[in-house]
Coordinates of C-alpha atoms in Angstrom, one line a residue:
M1 CA -18.1 -9.3 3.5
S2 CA -15.5 -8.9 1.0
R3 CA -12.7 -6.0 1.4
L4 CA -12.6 -3.5 -1.2
R5 CA -9.3 -3.4 -3.3
A6 CA -8.0 0.3 -3.3
S7 CA -5.3 1.9 -4.9
I8 CA -3.5 5.1 -4.5
V9 CA -1.6 7.1 -7.7
G10 CA 0.8 9.5 -5.9
A11 CA 1.0 7.7 -2.6
S12 CA 4.6 9.2 -1.9
G13 CA 3.5 12.7 -1.2
Y14 CA 1.6 14.0 2.1
A15 CA -2.0 13.6 1.1
G16 CA -1.0 10.1 -0.1
G17 CA 0.7 9.0 2.7
E18 CA -2.3 10.2 4.9
L19 CA -4.7 8.5 2.6
L20 CA -2.6 5.2 3.1
R21 CA -2.1 5.2 6.7
L22 CA -5.8 5.6 7.1
L23 CA -6.8 3.0 4.6
L24 CA -4.1 0.4 6.1
G25 CA -6.6 0.8 9.3
H26 CA -9.9 0.5 7.9
P27 CA -11.1 -3.2 8.2
H28 CA -12.9 -3.5 4.8
V29 CA -10.2 -2.0 2.5
E30 CA -7.1 -3.8 1.3
V31 CA -4.5 -1.8 -0.2
A32 CA -3.7 -3.4 -3.8
Q33 CA -1.1 -1.0 -5.1
V34 CA 0.5 2.5 -4.1
T35 CA 2.6 4.3 -7.0
S36 CA 5.2 7.0 -7.2
E37 CA 7.5 7.9 -10.3
S38 CA 10.1 9.0 -8.2
H39 CA 10.3 6.1 -5.6
V40 CA 9.9 3.1 -7.9
G41 CA 10.9 -0.1 -6.2
K42 CA 11.2 1.4 -2.7
Y43 CA 9.2 0.2 0.1
V44 CA 6.5 2.5 1.2
Y45 CA 8.1 2.8 4.7
S46 CA 11.4 4.4 3.2
V47 CA 9.3 7.4 2.4
H48 CA 6.7 7.4 5.0
P49 CA 8.6 6.0 8.3
N50 CA 5.5 6.0 10.1
L51 CA 4.1 3.1 8.2
R52 CA 7.3 0.9 9.2
G53 CA 5.4 -2.5 10.4
R54 CA 2.3 -1.7 9.1
T55 CA 2.8 -2.6 5.5
T56 CA 5.5 -4.2 3.0
L57 CA 3.8 -2.5 -0.4
A58 CA 6.3 -1.0 -2.5
F59 CA 5.7 1.7 -5.3
S60 CA 5.4 1.0 -8.7
L61 CA 4.7 3.2 -11.7
A62 CA 1.1 4.7 -12.2
A63 CA 1.4 3.2 -16.0
D64 CA 1.5 -0.1 -14.0
V65 CA -1.8 0.2 -12.0
R66 CA -4.2 -2.8 -12.5
E67 CA -8.0 -2.7 -12.0
C68 CA -9.3 -2.1 -8.5
D69 CA -12.5 -1.5 -6.7
V70 CA -11.5 2.2 -5.7
L71 CA -8.8 4.4 -7.1
F72 CA -7.5 7.1 -5.3
L73 CA -5.7 10.2 -7.2
A74 CA -3.4 12.0 -4.9
L75 CA -1.5 13.9 -7.6
P76 CA -0.5 17.9 -8.0
H77 CA -2.8 20.2 -9.3
G78 CA -4.2 19.3 -13.0
E79 CA -2.3 16.3 -13.2
A80 CA -5.2 13.9 -12.9
M81 CA -7.4 15.3 -15.4
Q82 CA -4.7 14.7 -18.0
R83 CA -5.3 11.0 -18.0
I84 CA -8.8 11.0 -16.7
D85 CA -10.4 8.4 -19.2
H86 CA -7.7 6.0 -18.5
W87 CA -8.2 6.2 -14.6
C88 CA -11.9 5.7 -14.9
R89 CA -11.4 2.7 -16.9
L90 CA -9.5 1.0 -14.0
A91 CA -12.0 1.4 -11.0

């Protein structure tokens, strides 16, 4: 069985970090990309120290998200709807 490629937009917040922690432990998911507008280029573990040693992913811009199988939006209330058409085309 191939693994699902998942991306998380807004992964630097609490909800995004917990989602990332869960997905990293899932045997059928590959986390392809995580975004944060305020932490671009930083390693995930610099924001979520509990993930040190579990991933070498670095944050990118939400505008740079590539196509994936599953796209999670962990954004503040109302922000996801502002670009919902864009997000739907990616996953």
